[in-house]
Structure formats: structure tokens, C-alpha cells
Tab-separated table of C-alpha atoms in Angstrom:
chain	number	residue	atom	x	y	z
X	913	MET	CA	3.130	-57.059	21.769
X	914	VAL	CA	5.821	-55.628	19.484
X	915	GLN	CA	8.676	-53.383	19.875
X	916	SER	CA	7.820	-49.709	19.846
X	917	LEU	CA	8.780	-47.482	17.037
X	918	ASP	CA	10.888	-44.686	18.443
X	919	TYR	CA	10.332	-42.016	15.850
X	920	LEU	CA	9.357	-38.532	16.970
X	921	LYS	CA	6.350	-36.859	15.374
X	922	GLU	CA	6.777	-33.718	13.416
X	923	THR	CA	5.829	-30.459	15.194
X	924	PRO	CA	2.377	-29.520	13.983
X	925	SER	CA	2.048	-26.440	11.694
X	926	GLN	CA	0.201	-23.268	12.675
X	927	THR	CA	-0.716	-20.340	10.562
X	928	ALA	CA	1.934	-17.643	10.083
X	929	GLY	CA	-0.894	-15.000	10.678
X	930	PRO	CA	-1.355	-11.642	9.298
X	931	TYR	CA	1.896	-10.125	10.887
X	932	VAL	CA	4.392	-12.843	9.332
X	933	HIS	CA	6.380	-9.860	7.968
X	934	ILE	CA	7.641	-8.753	11.444
X	935	GLY	CA	9.590	-12.076	11.622
X	936	LEU	CA	10.556	-12.826	8.065
X	937	ALA	CA	10.494	-9.424	6.227
X	938	PRO	CA	10.445	-6.637	8.931
X	939	GLY	CA	10.981	-3.961	6.368
X	940	ALA	CA	7.622	-4.754	4.983
X	941	ALA	CA	6.055	-4.642	8.322
X	942	GLY	CA	7.387	-1.062	8.618
X	943	PHE	CA	10.636	-1.177	10.575
X	944	ASP	CA	14.315	-1.627	10.210
X	945	ILE	CA	16.032	-3.967	12.757
X	946	TYR	CA	18.582	-6.265	10.937
X	947	ARG	CA	21.844	-5.516	9.330
X	948	GLN	CA	20.505	-7.373	6.314
X	949	GLU	CA	17.120	-9.030	5.730
X	950	LEU	CA	17.339	-12.444	4.090
X	951	GLY	CA	15.813	-13.436	0.918
X	952	HIS	CA	15.694	-10.073	-1.080
X	953	ASP	CA	18.088	-11.264	-3.853
X	954	ILE	CA	17.267	-14.791	-5.240
X	955	ALA	CA	19.944	-15.082	-7.751
X	956	GLY	CA	22.680	-12.890	-6.677
X	957	PRO	CA	24.936	-10.687	-8.982
X	958	ASN	CA	26.932	-13.367	-10.556
X	959	ALA	CA	24.299	-15.816	-11.737
X	960	SER	CA	24.405	-16.823	-15.422
X	961	GLY	CA	21.434	-17.205	-17.568
X	962	THR	CA	18.430	-15.138	-18.534
X	963	ARG	CA	17.371	-12.535	-15.987
X	964	ILE	CA	13.517	-12.541	-15.652
X	965	ASN	CA	10.750	-10.732	-13.825
X	966	ILE	CA	7.764	-12.564	-12.467
X	967	SER	CA	4.731	-10.885	-11.183
X	968	GLY	CA	1.248	-11.975	-10.210
X	969	THR	CA	-1.462	-12.050	-7.365
X	970	VAL	CA	-2.606	-14.687	-5.021
X	971	THR	CA	-6.383	-14.643	-4.725
X	972	ASP	CA	-8.828	-16.222	-2.375
X	973	GLY	CA	-11.994	-18.196	-3.169
X	974	PHE	CA	-13.849	-14.931	-3.907
X	975	GLY	CA	-11.140	-13.877	-6.301
X	976	ALA	CA	-10.011	-11.206	-3.754
X	977	PRO	CA	-6.185	-10.631	-3.526
X	978	VAL	CA	-4.466	-12.191	-0.495
X	979	LYS	CA	-2.554	-9.107	0.511
X	980	ASP	CA	-0.878	-10.480	3.582
X	981	VAL	CA	0.585	-13.516	1.902
X	982	LEU	CA	4.346	-14.247	1.930
X	983	ILE	CA	5.842	-16.517	-0.796
X	984	GLU	CA	9.128	-18.268	-0.609
X	985	VAL	CA	10.966	-19.194	-3.767
X	986	TRP	CA	13.454	-21.983	-4.145
X	987	GLN	CA	14.908	-22.677	-7.476
X	988	ALA	CA	17.893	-24.139	-9.292
X	989	ASN	CA	20.332	-21.997	-11.275
X	990	ALA	CA	20.517	-21.847	-15.035
X	991	GLN	CA	22.332	-25.101	-15.130
X	992	GLY	CA	19.733	-26.784	-13.211
X	993	ILE	CA	21.713	-27.175	-9.970
X	994	TYR	CA	20.409	-26.194	-6.629
X	995	ALA	CA	22.633	-24.387	-4.212
X	996	GLY	CA	24.241	-26.863	-1.812
X	997	ASP	CA	23.760	-29.555	-4.199
X	998	GLY	CA	26.643	-28.815	-6.484
X	999	ALA	CA	28.742	-25.957	-7.744
X	1000	VAL	CA	26.776	-22.782	-8.430
X	1001	GLU	CA	27.874	-19.114	-9.041
X	1002	GLU	CA	29.196	-17.212	-6.062
X	1003	GLY	CA	26.232	-15.479	-4.361
X	1004	PHE	CA	23.637	-17.719	-5.870
X	1005	ARG	CA	21.323	-18.924	-3.211
X	1006	GLY	CA	18.279	-19.638	-5.275
X	1007	TRP	CA	15.998	-18.723	-2.467
X	1008	GLY	CA	14.033	-15.646	-1.694
X	1009	ARG	CA	11.069	-14.106	-0.038
X	1010	VAL	CA	8.423	-12.196	-1.918
X	1011	VAL	CA	5.853	-9.861	-0.290
X	1012	PRO	CA	3.084	-8.246	-2.437
X	1013	ASP	CA	2.017	-4.691	-2.328
X	1014	PHE	CA	-0.264	-4.376	0.734
X	1015	GLU	CA	-2.710	-2.099	-1.195
X	1016	THR	CA	-3.006	-4.015	-4.468
X	1017	GLY	CA	-1.816	-7.507	-3.667
X	1018	LEU	CA	0.426	-7.537	-6.776
X	1019	PHE	CA	3.835	-9.152	-6.244
X	1020	SER	CA	6.838	-8.852	-8.466
X	1021	PHE	CA	10.362	-10.242	-8.195
X	1022	ASP	CA	13.485	-10.645	-10.312
X	1023	THR	CA	15.566	-13.795	-10.719
X	1024	VAL	CA	17.330	-15.915	-13.368
X	1025	LYS	CA	15.385	-18.595	-15.240
X	1026	PRO	CA	16.399	-22.038	-13.848
X	1027	GLY	CA	17.576	-24.817	-16.048
X	1028	ILE	CA	16.129	-28.411	-16.442
X	1029	VAL	CA	16.630	-30.393	-13.148
X	1030	MET	CA	17.144	-34.081	-13.208
X	1031	GLY	CA	14.122	-35.648	-11.470
X	1032	ARG	CA	13.556	-39.238	-10.234
X	1033	GLU	CA	14.540	-42.227	-12.306
X	1034	GLY	CA	16.576	-40.010	-14.744
X	1035	ARG	CA	13.535	-38.129	-15.864
X	1036	PRO	CA	14.275	-34.496	-16.517
X	1037	MET	CA	11.959	-31.980	-14.897
X	1038	ALA	CA	11.123	-28.785	-17.015
X	1039	PRO	CA	12.443	-25.492	-15.628
X	1040	HIS	CA	10.398	-24.495	-12.574
X	1041	LEU	CA	10.340	-22.557	-9.328
X	1042	ASN	CA	9.267	-24.082	-6.156
X	1043	LEU	CA	6.784	-21.894	-4.234
X	1044	TRP	CA	5.733	-22.025	-0.570
X	1045	LEU	CA	2.817	-19.845	0.526
X	1046	ILE	CA	1.988	-18.807	3.990
X	1047	ALA	CA	-0.579	-16.298	5.157
X	1048	ARG	CA	-3.345	-15.699	7.686
X	1049	GLY	CA	-5.972	-18.358	7.227
X	1050	ILE	CA	-3.429	-20.958	5.791
X	1051	ASN	CA	-3.008	-23.378	8.474
X	1052	ILE	CA	-0.162	-25.268	6.898
X	1053	GLY	CA	2.125	-23.720	4.170
X	1054	LEU	CA	1.101	-24.462	0.633
X	1055	ASN	CA	3.534	-25.798	-1.791
X	1056	THR	CA	3.334	-25.348	-5.617
X	1057	ARG	CA	5.452	-24.918	-8.649
X	1058	MET	CA	5.624	-22.345	-11.437
X	1059	TYR	CA	6.541	-23.443	-14.975
X	1060	PHE	CA	7.338	-21.465	-18.034
X	1061	PRO	CA	5.116	-21.021	-21.123
X	1062	ASP	CA	8.167	-21.044	-23.509
X	1063	GLU	CA	9.247	-24.560	-22.415
X	1064	VAL	CA	6.527	-26.553	-24.285
X	1065	GLU	CA	8.578	-29.539	-25.060
X	1066	ALA	CA	10.138	-29.845	-21.542
X	1067	ASN	CA	6.747	-29.284	-19.943
X	1068	ALA	CA	5.161	-31.979	-22.117
X	1069	VAL	CA	7.425	-34.613	-20.519
X	1070	ASP	CA	7.698	-33.043	-17.121
X	1071	PRO	CA	7.026	-35.858	-14.606
X	1072	VAL	CA	5.145	-33.695	-12.103
X	1073	LEU	CA	2.886	-31.901	-14.697
X	1074	GLY	CA	2.324	-35.431	-16.089
X	1075	LEU	CA	0.849	-36.460	-12.886
X	1076	ILE	CA	-2.089	-34.012	-13.072
X	1077	GLU	CA	-4.908	-35.762	-14.958
X	1078	GLN	CA	-6.877	-32.820	-16.095
X	1079	PRO	CA	-5.276	-30.576	-18.710
X	1080	VAL	CA	-6.939	-27.547	-17.440
X	1081	ARG	CA	-5.552	-28.027	-14.038
X	1082	ARG	CA	-2.020	-28.491	-15.479
X	1083	GLU	CA	-2.258	-25.100	-16.962
X	1084	THR	CA	-2.601	-23.531	-13.423
X	1085	LEU	CA	1.067	-24.205	-12.913
X	1086	ILE	CA	2.309	-22.571	-16.125
X	1087	ALA	CA	2.981	-18.852	-16.167
X	1088	THR	CA	2.096	-16.562	-19.054
X	1089	ALA	CA	4.423	-14.242	-20.907
X	1090	ASP	CA	3.818	-10.541	-20.368
X	1091	ASP	CA	5.707	-7.318	-21.181
X	1092	ALA	CA	7.950	-7.445	-18.164
X	1093	GLY	CA	8.629	-11.202	-18.287
X	1094	TYR	CA	6.230	-13.664	-16.792
X	1095	ARG	CA	2.738	-13.494	-15.016
X	1096	PHE	CA	1.912	-16.099	-12.502
X	1097	ASP	CA	-1.432	-15.845	-10.753
X	1098	ILE	CA	-2.107	-18.274	-7.829
X	1099	ARG	CA	-5.759	-19.070	-6.968
X	1100	LEU	CA	-6.150	-20.553	-3.489
X	1101	GLN	CA	-9.607	-21.818	-4.166
X	1102	GLY	CA	-12.389	-21.930	-6.730
X	1103	ASP	CA	-12.460	-21.240	-10.353
X	1104	ARG	CA	-9.074	-22.478	-11.988
X	1105	GLU	CA	-7.724	-23.380	-8.505
X	1106	THR	CA	-4.022	-23.768	-8.518
X	1107	VAL	CA	-2.545	-27.290	-8.116
X	1108	PHE	CA	-0.898	-27.513	-4.680
X	1109	LEU	CA	1.469	-30.272	-3.886
X	1110	ASP	CA	1.881	-32.580	-0.931
X	1111	VAL	CA	5.738	-32.869	-1.190
E	1484	MET	CA	19.926	-37.917	-5.987
E	1485	SER	CA	22.440	-36.870	-3.658
E	1486	LYS	CA	20.457	-36.248	-0.404
E	1487	PRO	CA	18.011	-38.587	1.369
E	1488	GLU	CA	14.231	-38.447	0.816
E	1489	LEU	CA	11.886	-37.450	3.632
E	1490	PHE	CA	9.349	-39.372	5.587
E	1491	GLN	CA	5.803	-38.768	4.340
E	1492	ARG	CA	4.252	-35.685	6.120
E	1493	ASP	CA	1.332	-36.921	8.321
E	1494	ARG	CA	-1.468	-34.757	7.127
E	1495	GLU	CA	-3.787	-36.011	9.780
E	1496	TRP	CA	-1.522	-34.697	12.527
E	1497	HIS	CA	-1.334	-31.217	11.147
E	1498	PRO	CA	-4.317	-28.995	10.948
E	1499	ARG	CA	-6.404	-29.408	7.801
E	1500	ALA	CA	-6.617	-26.493	5.422
E	1501	LEU	CA	-10.198	-26.044	6.067
E	1502	THR	CA	-11.068	-25.328	9.693
E	1503	PRO	CA	-14.373	-23.322	9.686
E	1504	ASP	CA	-14.034	-22.107	13.291
E	1505	TYR	CA	-10.971	-20.295	12.135
E	1506	LYS	CA	-13.073	-18.341	9.707
E	1507	THR	CA	-10.317	-16.892	7.457
E	1508	SER	CA	-9.303	-20.517	6.495
E	1509	VAL	CA	-12.754	-20.923	4.672
E	1510	SER	CA	-11.988	-18.902	1.579
E	1511	ARG	CA	-8.193	-19.578	1.784
E	1512	SER	CA	-8.252	-23.376	1.709
E	1513	PRO	CA	-7.901	-25.281	-1.604
E	1514	ASN	CA	-10.899	-27.267	-2.517
E	1515	TYR	CA	-9.028	-29.959	-4.499
E	1516	PRO	CA	-6.782	-32.469	-2.902
E	1517	LEU	CA	-3.070	-31.914	-2.945
E	1518	LEU	CA	-1.166	-33.662	-5.583
E	1519	SER	CA	1.111	-35.993	-3.621
E	1520	LEU	CA	4.775	-36.257	-5.122
E	1521	GLN	CA	7.649	-38.552	-4.337
E	1522	SER	CA	10.514	-36.425	-3.474
E	1523	SER	CA	12.866	-35.077	-6.237
E	1524	ASP	CA	15.805	-32.708	-5.885
E	1525	SER	CA	13.410	-29.776	-5.910
E	1526	GLU	CA	12.044	-31.017	-2.517
E	1527	ILE	CA	15.070	-32.582	-0.754
E	1528	THR	CA	17.388	-29.573	-1.312
E	1529	GLY	CA	16.918	-26.330	0.507
E	1530	PRO	CA	18.539	-23.123	1.435
E	1531	THR	CA	21.276	-22.926	3.937
E	1532	PHE	CA	22.410	-20.075	6.047
E	1533	GLY	CA	25.612	-19.111	7.862
E	1534	HIS	CA	26.883	-16.855	10.541
E	1535	GLY	CA	27.641	-14.259	8.015
E	1536	ASP	CA	23.949	-13.882	7.346
E	1537	ILE	CA	22.994	-12.866	10.779
E	1538	ASP	CA	24.472	-11.018	13.820
E	1539	PRO	CA	24.934	-12.313	17.304
E	1540	ILE	CA	22.516	-9.859	18.788
E	1541	ASP	CA	19.644	-11.075	16.479
E	1542	ASN	CA	18.498	-13.664	19.077
E	1543	ASP	CA	18.328	-11.035	21.954
E	1544	LEU	CA	14.963	-9.385	21.644
E	1545	LEU	CA	15.596	-7.448	24.818
E	1546	ARG	CA	18.362	-5.634	23.041
E	1547	ASN	CA	17.986	-5.879	19.299
E	1548	TYR	CA	15.664	-2.999	19.013
E	1549	ALA	CA	16.306	-1.209	22.278
E	1550	LYS	CA	16.467	2.583	21.859
E	1551	THR	CA	16.284	4.064	25.471
E	1552	GLY	CA	16.193	0.952	27.605
E	1553	ASP	CA	14.878	-2.553	27.881
E	1554	PRO	CA	11.419	-3.365	26.666
E	1555	ILE	CA	8.496	-3.574	29.132
E	1556	GLY	CA	7.523	-7.043	30.266
E	1557	GLU	CA	8.296	-10.268	31.870
E	1558	ARG	CA	11.852	-11.234	30.937
E	1559	ILE	CA	11.996	-14.699	29.543
E	1560	ILE	CA	14.349	-17.162	27.829
E	1561	VAL	CA	12.972	-19.486	25.209
E	1562	HIS	CA	15.252	-22.286	24.335
E	1563	GLY	CA	15.203	-25.796	22.984
E	1564	ARG	CA	16.396	-28.128	20.312
E	1565	VAL	CA	15.527	-28.552	16.606
E	1566	LEU	CA	15.383	-32.404	15.899
E	1567	ASP	CA	14.123	-34.526	13.172
E	1568	GLU	CA	11.816	-37.400	13.359
E	1569	ASN	CA	14.758	-39.777	13.733
E	1570	ASP	CA	15.666	-37.848	16.975
E	1571	ARG	CA	18.763	-36.419	15.366
E	1572	PRO	CA	19.738	-32.750	15.936
E	1573	VAL	CA	19.243	-30.387	13.011
E	1574	ARG	CA	22.403	-28.430	12.922
E	1575	ASN	CA	23.064	-24.908	11.735
E	1576	THR	CA	19.545	-24.309	10.581
E	1577	LEU	CA	17.826	-20.845	10.787
E	1578	VAL	CA	15.253	-20.430	13.460
E	1579	GLU	CA	13.261	-17.111	13.314
E	1580	VAL	CA	10.713	-15.829	15.676
E	1581	TRP	CA	8.166	-12.971	15.946
E	1582	HIS	CA	5.708	-11.989	18.543
E	1583	ALA	CA	3.489	-9.316	20.161
E	1584	ASN	CA	4.933	-7.153	22.844
E	1585	ALA	CA	3.871	-7.514	26.559
E	1586	GLY	CA	0.757	-5.569	25.956
E	1587	GLY	CA	-0.210	-7.867	23.013
E	1588	ARG	CA	0.521	-5.253	20.292
E	1589	TYR	CA	2.592	-6.099	17.157
E	1590	ARG	CA	5.108	-3.724	15.581
E	1591	HIS	CA	3.302	-3.861	12.112
E	1592	LYS	CA	1.729	-1.207	10.041
E	1593	LYS	CA	-1.464	-3.246	9.812
E	1594	ASP	CA	-1.907	-3.759	13.590
E	1595	THR	CA	-4.364	-1.251	15.125
E	1596	TYR	CA	-4.892	-2.853	18.538
E	1597	LEU	CA	-5.211	-0.078	21.270
E	1598	ALA	CA	-2.474	-1.428	23.390
E	1599	PRO	CA	0.686	0.671	22.903
E	1600	ILE	CA	3.763	-0.061	20.682
E	1601	ASP	CA	6.844	-0.391	23.001
E	1602	PRO	CA	9.586	1.820	21.686
E	1603	ASN	CA	12.262	-0.516	22.749
E	1604	PHE	CA	10.727	-3.740	21.300
E	1605	GLY	CA	10.941	-4.799	17.723
E	1606	GLY	CA	9.368	-8.242	18.032
E	1607	CYS	CA	11.540	-10.408	15.934
E	1608	GLY	CA	14.598	-12.408	16.369
E	1609	ARG	CA	16.688	-15.056	14.516
E	1610	THR	CA	19.456	-17.507	15.296
E	1611	LEU	CA	21.266	-20.663	13.929
E	1612	THR	CA	21.085	-23.864	15.803
E	1613	ASP	CA	24.402	-25.303	17.177
E	1614	ASP	CA	25.942	-28.686	16.609
E	1615	GLU	CA	23.364	-30.183	19.058
E	1616	GLY	CA	20.431	-28.513	17.341
E	1617	TYR	CA	20.205	-26.118	20.244
E	1618	TYR	CA	18.895	-22.576	20.053
E	1619	ILE	CA	18.200	-19.830	22.512
E	1620	PHE	CA	16.302	-16.548	22.539
E	1621	ARG	CA	15.902	-13.908	25.128
E	1622	THR	CA	12.749	-11.662	24.979
E	1623	VAL	CA	9.802	-10.499	27.038
E	1624	LYS	CA	6.769	-12.617	27.406
E	1625	PRO	CA	4.092	-11.553	24.826
E	1626	GLY	CA	0.531	-10.491	25.897
E	1627	ALA	CA	-2.623	-12.013	24.854
E	1628	TYR	CA	-4.710	-9.898	22.391
E	1629	PRO	CA	-8.126	-9.835	20.754
E	1630	TRP	CA	-8.809	-10.693	17.234
E	1631	ARG	CA	-11.725	-10.642	14.865
E	1632	ASN	CA	-13.153	-14.096	14.400
E	1633	TRP	CA	-16.082	-14.461	16.817
E	1634	VAL	CA	-16.879	-11.312	18.752
E	1635	ASN	CA	-14.787	-12.105	21.642
E	1636	ASN	CA	-11.810	-14.163	20.664
E	1637	TRP	CA	-8.419	-13.704	22.400
E	1638	ARG	CA	-5.277	-15.247	21.221
E	1639	PRO	CA	-3.226	-17.113	24.000
E	1640	ALA	CA	0.154	-15.618	24.369
E	1641	HIS	CA	2.347	-17.184	21.641
E	1642	ILE	CA	5.547	-16.884	19.772
E	1643	HIS	CA	5.618	-17.645	16.083
E	1644	PHE	CA	8.475	-19.842	14.922
E	1645	SER	CA	9.923	-20.398	11.375
E	1646	VAL	CA	12.331	-23.280	10.889
E	1647	PHE	CA	14.045	-24.432	7.756
E	1648	GLY	CA	15.855	-27.851	8.162
E	1649	THR	CA	17.948	-28.888	5.213
E	1650	ALA	CA	15.174	-29.561	2.658
E	1651	PHE	CA	12.713	-27.215	1.322
E	1652	ALA	CA	10.013	-29.771	1.993
E	1653	GLN	CA	10.872	-29.688	5.724
E	1654	ARG	CA	9.967	-25.937	5.845
E	1655	LEU	CA	7.810	-25.354	8.890
E	1656	ILE	CA	6.030	-22.454	10.517
E	1657	THR	CA	4.326	-22.882	13.892
E	1658	GLN	CA	3.344	-21.172	17.069
E	1659	MET	CA	4.582	-21.835	20.697
E	1660	TYR	CA	2.247	-21.370	23.572
E	1661	PHE	CA	3.009	-21.117	27.298
E	1662	GLU	CA	2.171	-23.717	29.888
E	1663	GLY	CA	-0.762	-22.768	32.052
E	1664	ASP	CA	-2.390	-20.150	29.696
E	1665	PRO	CA	-6.133	-20.367	30.342
E	1666	LEU	CA	-6.837	-19.090	26.869
E	1667	ILE	CA	-5.287	-22.254	25.231
E	1668	PRO	CA	-8.517	-24.414	25.240
E	1669	HIS	CA	-10.365	-21.574	23.667
E	1670	CYS	CA	-8.401	-20.839	20.600
E	1671	PRO	CA	-9.835	-21.552	17.283
E	1672	ILE	CA	-6.541	-21.525	15.678
E	1673	LEU	CA	-4.911	-23.967	18.078
E	1674	LYS	CA	-8.039	-26.070	17.964
E	1675	ALA	CA	-7.553	-26.387	14.098
E	1676	ILE	CA	-5.117	-29.237	15.081
E	1677	PRO	CA	-7.315	-32.378	15.364
E	1678	ASP	CA	-5.176	-34.332	17.853
E	1679	ALA	CA	-4.849	-33.297	21.577
E	1680	ARG	CA	-1.403	-34.809	21.554
E	1681	ALA	CA	-0.282	-32.646	18.788
E	1682	ILE	CA	-1.615	-29.590	20.562
E	1683	GLU	CA	0.381	-30.451	23.575
E	1684	ARG	CA	3.451	-30.435	21.449
E	1685	LEU	CA	3.182	-26.684	21.002
E	1686	ILE	CA	2.805	-25.734	24.619
E	1687	ALA	CA	6.118	-24.885	26.161
E	1688	PRO	CA	6.750	-25.991	29.741
E	1689	LEU	CA	8.185	-23.692	32.385
E	1690	ASP	CA	11.797	-24.715	32.601
E	1691	LEU	CA	13.041	-23.785	36.146
E	1692	ASN	CA	16.516	-25.323	35.363
E	1693	ALA	CA	17.138	-22.828	32.699
E	1694	THR	CA	15.941	-19.739	34.520
E	1695	ILE	CA	18.449	-17.097	35.415
E	1696	PRO	CA	17.937	-16.404	39.158
E	1697	LEU	CA	16.921	-12.829	39.908
E	1698	ASP	CA	16.792	-12.169	36.156
E	1699	SER	CA	14.723	-14.262	33.663
E	1700	ILE	CA	12.233	-17.081	33.724
E	1701	ALA	CA	12.580	-19.787	31.041
E	1702	TYR	CA	10.405	-22.016	28.791
E	1703	LYS	CA	11.602	-24.956	26.797
E	1704	PHE	CA	10.377	-25.545	23.343
E	1705	ASP	CA	11.718	-28.490	21.150
E	1706	ILE	CA	10.802	-28.545	17.560
E	1707	VAL	CA	10.741	-31.662	15.313
E	1708	LEU	CA	11.160	-31.406	11.587
E	1709	ARG	CA	10.346	-34.275	9.179
E	1710	GLY	CA	12.744	-37.243	9.250
E	1711	GLN	CA	15.137	-38.322	6.412
E	1712	CYS	CA	15.049	-41.738	5.089
E	1713	SER	CA	18.210	-43.801	5.877
E	1714	THR	CA	17.936	-46.056	2.736
E	1715	PHE	CA	18.756	-45.076	-0.808
E	1716	PHE	CA	17.386	-48.199	-2.548
E	1717	GLU	CA	16.194	-47.381	-6.001
E	1718	ASN	CA	13.227	-49.681	-6.962
E	1719	ARG	CA	13.841	-48.920	-10.573
E	1720	PRO	CA	17.395	-48.064	-11.652
E	1721	GLU	CA	18.085	-45.169	-13.915
E	1722	GLY	CA	17.551	-45.819	-17.622
E	1723	ASN	CA	14.890	-48.646	-17.150
């Protein structure tokens, strides 16, 4: 016999279900209850750097839009610093919640472009947004990242993109430029399935 | 890095992405394996919230949407602690809940179940844990409701929980069930969890000690988030 390890086990995940908006974005569910909903303004009014818009859809294995998805965004500021991990602009939280249009499934949000973040062992990570997807049918939230098409050099040495063996899969994490800013489509399954992360 | 890394998430303990008896998961589950990453700042940092973000009434679902009186239903208290896998309290972390009303109806533009909306019940609440990781909500017990999966599926009464922790990779959404609910063994969503011990962790026991006599009955629900490593050893120093 040996001593027993006294760690607790993490609480198991369950799907957020189709009505996740009630808890996390009640305005989207159709009612007003709180003085302020959280996560509407990712960057805040004082953030430096380039203001950008990102839009896209989340689609299922049939290519149909996942209209009841909720996406959380977590990002560094333009200097590559996460809120809580160093000095950032007043009002910069770097976190937000994104809900698509219930009819079309198209999402759109505004933020600032993040800077390069120092990764493990002093290897810089290309500018990226960390995304977490929850929805009906998703038993445990899906983590992924969005990278930028105009960061070719930084992307080429990014340690996370570098872990993806197949170049065609690497491309699923890189947005495309469009008229409004960037377009990032997330495919849960099937053709050009997005790379999801076990973080 | 300025913050500790996290224990590996035990993917065999959580539900898998693909659980065919929960039909919606079939087309919404990735086919390819997840890409496993060692933690970087992007995972071990996370948003924090303060008392300026929320209001004291936000955790009182009996009152936070009341228009003409209290909502209909069994008055309950749901309370517990948010801990990490090292059994340490997770302080000052945001806990958000949402659930159906006593008739099993959600206040959501997409819910069309025939049970009525309760004009005095919104169905959501939020709070911050205290220095011991403790939280408390007051609400009505949600009702069971039918859903389209098989012809005759009923969700056991449940409360959805969303918890943050201090790292974005600790982010967790789950559901709390009630001790003694006969629908629990029949739920395909709950049975997506492969380990019976893990399922038990989602069933809140009746907590008579925390009931308020002649007022409200209580259930206790502790939540555990991923633990943080205590060592900072670098196996390869920067620059090498």
C-alpha cells in the first residue's frame, strides 16, 4: 500500500444547452435584468492599437450554422499583455462574449488587435485571440485560437501553429481579411475542421 | 511566466465530445483529436471580476426580476464552495447560474414549451465567491421539462453553472442536479459522463443544516476547478 493522493477531481462538464444566453447574455435571450451585462466591450475605450472587426460563422458537420453558440474571447492588448498579468490600459479587460444573429448565425465583434505574447521558453507567440465555444450539443467547451493573415512572419514561428503537422489544418486557425476587417469561420466537424485545443 | 501552470485536464472524466445518445452532439463534435498544448500565458491568465461589475441582488433569483411579487415555486437556497483540485478555495471568482422556472419553462425567445412564463422570474443570477470560495443563491426549484431527443425525453430538474477560476483554461460550464430526482438515471446528457462517480459529483444533496426554517429548503453544491501546479521548475531555461 502507498499513501493516498488527496487531490480533488475537477467537476465534470455538461453542455451549456440552447438557452445559455439566459445566464451569460440575457439581452440576447430577450430580457433585461442586470444593471450591466458582462463581456460586451472587449477592449474598452482607452485601448491603444488598431481597432478591428471580426466576423464569421460557426458551422456543424453538415455546414449548417450553429446559431445557438456562445463564444468567449480572451486576448492580450496591443502590447501583448493580458489583463491581470501586467499593466494594461484602464478599462481593458481583453475578455468578451459573442453571440451570433439567431437567424443567420453570423457573429461580429469589435476589439483591438493583440500584440505578440511571449510563450514558453522565450518563444514569441504570434498575435492571436483565444476562443472558447459553448453550445447545445457541445459537452465540454471547445478551445481554439484565431491568428491574423497579415502576420505571416510571426505565424511562421508561432509555437502552437508549429505543432500542427498538416499545413492545411494550420490554415483553419488563420483568419482572412475582408472589407470590414477579418473573417474567421469555425467548423466544428468535417471539411476543413477547425483545430481545437486541449489546453 | 508569472502564474502557475494547471494540472492536465482528465478528458476521461469529462463527457466525450461525441455521445450519440445525446443526438445533437453527433454533428457538433470534432472528428479530429484535440491538439494538446503545454500552458502558456494565453491559458494561465484569465479575466477577473469585481463587485463593481455586479449588484448584491444579482444572486437572489426570488427578487432580481420580481415585478408584482415572488415567483411561483419551491423556495430553495443553493450554496457551496468553489475549490481547486488542491482543495484550496477559489476566491473572488464569478459564478453565474441560469435555470427554468418551477414549471420547466425558460425565459428565452427560443423556448416554446407550453408551461407558462412566470412574470416574476427571470431565471439567471450571478455572484462572486468570498475569501473561502463560498457562494450562495436564492431561487425557486426548477421544474423538469421535455426536450426533443428521443420521443419522450425529460430533463431532470437542473441549474446551469458557469465558473471562471483565475485561468482561461479553468473555464467550466456544468449542470447541478437535485438529490432524489427519478429522472437522473434516464438523462442522455447526464449519461454522456462515462464515470458514475463523476455523475454523482453533479448531484447536490439536500442540506438541512442550511435550510431556513419556515422559509427555504437548501441544497449544497461544491464545484472543483482544475488545480494549479506548485512548482515552477523550467526543464529548459530561456535562451537555450
